[in-house]
PDB file of C-alpha atoms in Angstrom:
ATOM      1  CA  UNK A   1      87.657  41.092  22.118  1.00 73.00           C
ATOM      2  CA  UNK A   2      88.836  37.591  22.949  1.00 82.00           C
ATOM      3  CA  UNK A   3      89.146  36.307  26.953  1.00 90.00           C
ATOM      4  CA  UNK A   4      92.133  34.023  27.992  1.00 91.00           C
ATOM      5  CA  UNK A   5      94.509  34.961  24.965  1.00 93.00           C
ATOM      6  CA  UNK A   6      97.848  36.467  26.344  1.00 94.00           C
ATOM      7  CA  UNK A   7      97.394  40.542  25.010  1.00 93.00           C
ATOM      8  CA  UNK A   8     100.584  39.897  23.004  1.00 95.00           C
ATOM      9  CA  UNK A   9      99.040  37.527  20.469  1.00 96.00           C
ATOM     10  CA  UNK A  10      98.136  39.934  17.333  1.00 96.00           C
ATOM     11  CA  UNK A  11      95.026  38.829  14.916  1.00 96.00           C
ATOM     12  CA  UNK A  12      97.933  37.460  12.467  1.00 97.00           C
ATOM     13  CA  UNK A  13      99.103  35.264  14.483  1.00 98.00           C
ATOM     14  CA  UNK A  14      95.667  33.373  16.009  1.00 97.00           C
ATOM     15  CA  UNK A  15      94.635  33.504  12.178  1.00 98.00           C
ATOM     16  CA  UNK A  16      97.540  31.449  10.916  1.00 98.00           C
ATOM     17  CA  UNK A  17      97.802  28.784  14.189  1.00 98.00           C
ATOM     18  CA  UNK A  18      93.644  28.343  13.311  1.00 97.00           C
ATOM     19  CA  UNK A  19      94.135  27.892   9.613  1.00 98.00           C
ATOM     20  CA  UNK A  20      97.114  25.148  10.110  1.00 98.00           C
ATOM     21  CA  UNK A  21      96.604  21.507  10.371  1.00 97.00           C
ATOM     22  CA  UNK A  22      98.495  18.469  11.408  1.00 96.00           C
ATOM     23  CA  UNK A  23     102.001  18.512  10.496  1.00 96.00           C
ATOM     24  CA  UNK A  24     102.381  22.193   9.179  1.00 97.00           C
ATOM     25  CA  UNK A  25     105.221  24.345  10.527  1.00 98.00           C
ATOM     26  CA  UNK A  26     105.550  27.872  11.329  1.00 99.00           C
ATOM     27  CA  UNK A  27     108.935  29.427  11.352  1.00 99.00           C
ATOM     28  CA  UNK A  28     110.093  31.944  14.271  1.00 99.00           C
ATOM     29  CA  UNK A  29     113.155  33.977  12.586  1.00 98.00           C
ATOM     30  CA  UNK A  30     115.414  35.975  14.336  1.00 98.00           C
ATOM     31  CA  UNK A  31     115.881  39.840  13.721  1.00 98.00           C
ATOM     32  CA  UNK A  32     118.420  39.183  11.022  1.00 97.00           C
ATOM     33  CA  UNK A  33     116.458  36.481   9.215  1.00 98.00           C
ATOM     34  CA  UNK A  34     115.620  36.844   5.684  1.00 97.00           C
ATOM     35  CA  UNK A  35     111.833  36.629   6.943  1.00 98.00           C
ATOM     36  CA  UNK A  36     110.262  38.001   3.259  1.00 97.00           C
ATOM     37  CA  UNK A  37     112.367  35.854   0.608  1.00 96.00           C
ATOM     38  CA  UNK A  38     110.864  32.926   3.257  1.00 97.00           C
ATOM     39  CA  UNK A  39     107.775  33.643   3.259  1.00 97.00           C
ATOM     40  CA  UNK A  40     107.345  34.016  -0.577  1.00 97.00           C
ATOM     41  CA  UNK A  41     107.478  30.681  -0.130  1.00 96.00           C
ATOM     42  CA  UNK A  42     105.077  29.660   2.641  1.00 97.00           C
ATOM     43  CA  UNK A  43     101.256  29.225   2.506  1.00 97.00           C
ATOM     44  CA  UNK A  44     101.266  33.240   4.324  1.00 98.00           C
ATOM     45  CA  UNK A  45     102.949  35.060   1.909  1.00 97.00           C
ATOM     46  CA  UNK A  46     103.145  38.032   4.708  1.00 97.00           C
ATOM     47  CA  UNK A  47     105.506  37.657   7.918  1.00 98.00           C
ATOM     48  CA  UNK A  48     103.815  38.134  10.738  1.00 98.00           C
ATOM     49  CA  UNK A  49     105.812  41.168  12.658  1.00 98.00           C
ATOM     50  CA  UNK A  50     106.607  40.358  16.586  1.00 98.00           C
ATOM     51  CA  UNK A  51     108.994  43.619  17.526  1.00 97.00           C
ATOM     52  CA  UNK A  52     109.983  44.213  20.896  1.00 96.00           C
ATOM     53  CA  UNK A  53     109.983  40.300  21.685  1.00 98.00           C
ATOM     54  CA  UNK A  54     112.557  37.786  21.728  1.00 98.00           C
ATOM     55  CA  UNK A  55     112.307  33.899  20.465  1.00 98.00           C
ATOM     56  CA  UNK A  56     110.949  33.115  23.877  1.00 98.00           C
ATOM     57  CA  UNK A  57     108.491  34.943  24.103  1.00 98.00           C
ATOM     58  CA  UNK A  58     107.241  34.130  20.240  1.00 99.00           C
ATOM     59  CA  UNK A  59     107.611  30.775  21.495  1.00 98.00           C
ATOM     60  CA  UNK A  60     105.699  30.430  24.168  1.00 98.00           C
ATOM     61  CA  UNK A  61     102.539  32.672  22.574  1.00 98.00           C
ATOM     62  CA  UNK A  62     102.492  30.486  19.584  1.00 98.00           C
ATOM     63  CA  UNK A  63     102.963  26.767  22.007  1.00 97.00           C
ATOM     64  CA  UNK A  64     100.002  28.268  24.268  1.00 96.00           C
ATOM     65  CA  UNK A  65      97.495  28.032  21.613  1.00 97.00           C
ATOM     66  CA  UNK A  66      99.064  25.338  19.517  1.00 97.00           C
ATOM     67  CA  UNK A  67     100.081  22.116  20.563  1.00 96.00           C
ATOM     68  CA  UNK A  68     103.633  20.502  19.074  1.00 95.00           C
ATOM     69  CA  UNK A  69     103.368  17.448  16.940  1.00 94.00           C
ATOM     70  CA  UNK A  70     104.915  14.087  17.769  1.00 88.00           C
ATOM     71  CA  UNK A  71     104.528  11.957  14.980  1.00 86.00           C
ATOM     72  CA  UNK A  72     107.230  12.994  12.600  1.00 83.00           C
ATOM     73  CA  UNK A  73     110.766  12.858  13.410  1.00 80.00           C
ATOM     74  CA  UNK A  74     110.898  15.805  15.634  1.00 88.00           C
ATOM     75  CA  UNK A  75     108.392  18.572  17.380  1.00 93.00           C
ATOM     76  CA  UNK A  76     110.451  21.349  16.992  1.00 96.00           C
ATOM     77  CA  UNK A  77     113.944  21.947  14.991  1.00 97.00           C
ATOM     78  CA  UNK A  78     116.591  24.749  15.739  1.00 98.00           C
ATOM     79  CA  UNK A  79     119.138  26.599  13.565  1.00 98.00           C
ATOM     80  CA  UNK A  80     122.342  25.245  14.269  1.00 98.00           C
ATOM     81  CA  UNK A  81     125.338  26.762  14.804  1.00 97.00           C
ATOM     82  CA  UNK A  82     127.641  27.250  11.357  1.00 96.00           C
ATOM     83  CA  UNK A  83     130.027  24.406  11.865  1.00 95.00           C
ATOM     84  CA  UNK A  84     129.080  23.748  15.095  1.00 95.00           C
ATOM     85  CA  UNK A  85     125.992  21.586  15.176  1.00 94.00           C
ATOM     86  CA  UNK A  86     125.695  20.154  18.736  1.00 94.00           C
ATOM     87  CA  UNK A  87     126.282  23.455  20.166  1.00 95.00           C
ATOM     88  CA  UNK A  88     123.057  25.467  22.027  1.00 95.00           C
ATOM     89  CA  UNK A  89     123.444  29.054  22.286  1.00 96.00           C
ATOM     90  CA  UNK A  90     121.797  30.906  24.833  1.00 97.00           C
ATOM     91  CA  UNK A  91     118.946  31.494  22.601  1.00 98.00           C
ATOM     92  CA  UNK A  92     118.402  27.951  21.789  1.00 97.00           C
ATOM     93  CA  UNK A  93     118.556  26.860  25.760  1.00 96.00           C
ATOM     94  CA  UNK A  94     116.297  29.632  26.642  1.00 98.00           C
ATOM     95  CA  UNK A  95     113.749  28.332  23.712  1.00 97.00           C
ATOM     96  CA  UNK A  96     114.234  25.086  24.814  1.00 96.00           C
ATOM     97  CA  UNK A  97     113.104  25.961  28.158  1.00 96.00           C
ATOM     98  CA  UNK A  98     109.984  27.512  26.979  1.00 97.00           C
ATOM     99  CA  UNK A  99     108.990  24.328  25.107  1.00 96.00           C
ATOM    100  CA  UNK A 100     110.341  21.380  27.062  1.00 93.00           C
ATOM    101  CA  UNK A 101     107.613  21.624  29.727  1.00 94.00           C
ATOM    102  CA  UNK A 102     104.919  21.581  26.508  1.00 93.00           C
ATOM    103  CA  UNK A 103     106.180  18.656  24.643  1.00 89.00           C
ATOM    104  CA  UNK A 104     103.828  15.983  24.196  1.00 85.00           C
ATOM    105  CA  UNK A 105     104.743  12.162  25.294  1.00 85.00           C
ATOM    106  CA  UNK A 106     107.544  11.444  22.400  1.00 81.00           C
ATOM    107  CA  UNK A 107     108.076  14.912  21.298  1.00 84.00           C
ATOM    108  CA  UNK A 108     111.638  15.543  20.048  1.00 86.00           C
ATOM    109  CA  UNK A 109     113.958  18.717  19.890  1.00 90.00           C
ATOM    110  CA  UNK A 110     116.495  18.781  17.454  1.00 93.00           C
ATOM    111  CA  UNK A 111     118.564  20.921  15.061  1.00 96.00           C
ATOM    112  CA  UNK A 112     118.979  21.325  11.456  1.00 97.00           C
ATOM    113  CA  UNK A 113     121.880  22.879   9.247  1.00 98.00           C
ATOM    114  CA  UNK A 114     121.575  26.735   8.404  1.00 97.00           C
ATOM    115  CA  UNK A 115     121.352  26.226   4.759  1.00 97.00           C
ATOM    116  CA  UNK A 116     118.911  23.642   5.345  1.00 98.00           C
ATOM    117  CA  UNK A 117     116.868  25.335   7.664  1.00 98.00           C
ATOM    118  CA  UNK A 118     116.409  27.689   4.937  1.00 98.00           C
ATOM    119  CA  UNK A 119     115.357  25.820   2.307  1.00 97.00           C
ATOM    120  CA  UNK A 120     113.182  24.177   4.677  1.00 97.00           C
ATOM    121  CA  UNK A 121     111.649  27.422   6.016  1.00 98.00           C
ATOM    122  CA  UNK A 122     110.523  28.232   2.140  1.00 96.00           C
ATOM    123  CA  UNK A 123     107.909  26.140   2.116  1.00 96.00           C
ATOM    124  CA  UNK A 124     106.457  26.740   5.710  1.00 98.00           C
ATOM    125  CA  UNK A 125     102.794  27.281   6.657  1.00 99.00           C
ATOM    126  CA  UNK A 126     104.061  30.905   7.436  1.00 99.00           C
ATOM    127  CA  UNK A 127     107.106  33.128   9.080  1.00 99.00           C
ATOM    128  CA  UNK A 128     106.650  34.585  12.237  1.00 99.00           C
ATOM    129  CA  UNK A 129     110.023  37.113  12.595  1.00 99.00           C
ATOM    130  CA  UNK A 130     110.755  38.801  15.933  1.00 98.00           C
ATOM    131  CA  UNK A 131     113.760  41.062  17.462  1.00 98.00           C
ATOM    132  CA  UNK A 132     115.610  38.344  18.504  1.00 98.00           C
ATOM    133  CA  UNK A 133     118.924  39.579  18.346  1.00 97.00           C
ATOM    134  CA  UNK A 134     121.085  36.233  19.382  1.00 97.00           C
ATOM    135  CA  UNK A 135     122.794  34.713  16.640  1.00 96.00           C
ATOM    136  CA  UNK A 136     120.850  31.824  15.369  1.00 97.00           C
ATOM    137  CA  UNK A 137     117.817  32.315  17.037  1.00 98.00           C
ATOM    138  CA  UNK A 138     115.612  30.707  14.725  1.00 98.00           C
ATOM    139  CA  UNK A 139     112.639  27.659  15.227  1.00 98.00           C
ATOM    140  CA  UNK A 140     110.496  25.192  13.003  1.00 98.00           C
ATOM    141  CA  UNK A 141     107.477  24.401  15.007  1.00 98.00           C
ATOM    142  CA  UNK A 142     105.716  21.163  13.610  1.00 97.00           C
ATOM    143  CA  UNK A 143     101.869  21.617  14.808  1.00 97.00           C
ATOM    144  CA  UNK A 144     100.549  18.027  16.634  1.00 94.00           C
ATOM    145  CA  UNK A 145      97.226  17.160  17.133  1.00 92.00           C
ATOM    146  CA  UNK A 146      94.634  17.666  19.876  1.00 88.00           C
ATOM    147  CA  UNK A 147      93.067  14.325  21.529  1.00 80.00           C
TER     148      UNK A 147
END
């Protein structure tokens, strides 16, 4: 037994945020994500399972325990909208919300194409997939540093 971690936060999960390092993303993919053909991929070959909780909630378990880089060209990167890339879904404002507050001094939010996001998610420290079920409600997390 732990004290101070949220009840929510499986074994999995505080495994993988301890074993990453500077610059390493984690992916949080929505329910219809293709979280496995990922993951094959990523550093975790398993996805960590979150069902029953939405993107924010992944989110904000996962930005409690591990703080959001700042020295690449963004903190955290969305799945945009097919052909619409400066829209933000309900998912992505409510996500948003979560991490805005968390962002370090010259963090950045920003988006990436779907097919891109994809190929980018492949080679990921690890997939975390949850039953989000808003359309493109899926997250890079870049992990920052601690000072």
């Amino acid at each position: 037994m732990l004290i101070g971690l949220d009840p929510r936060t499986t074994p999995e999960l505080l495994y993988t945020l301890a074993r990453m390092g500077h610059g390493d993303e984690i992916v949080i993919a929505d329910r219809n994500y293709p979280a496995q053909w990922s993951a094959a991929g990523c550093l975790v070959k398993d996805v960590i399972n979150y069902p029953g909780h939405d993107a924010t909630v992944v989110a904000d378990l996962i930005t409690r325990l591990m703080p959001l880089d700042t020295f690449h060209s963004h903190s955290v990167l969305r799945m945009e909208i097919d052909n619409q890339p400066d829209t933000m879904s309900d998912v992505h404002q409510a996500v948003w919300d979560v991490l805005t507050p968390r962002l370090p001094e010259g963090g950045i939010l920003s988006s990436i194409e779907r097919q891109a996001f994809y190929r980018r998610a492949g080679g990921s420290f690890a997939v975390v997939q949850c039953s989000e079920d808003r359309p493109f409600g899926c997250f890079i997390l870049r992990k920052g540093v601690i000072f």
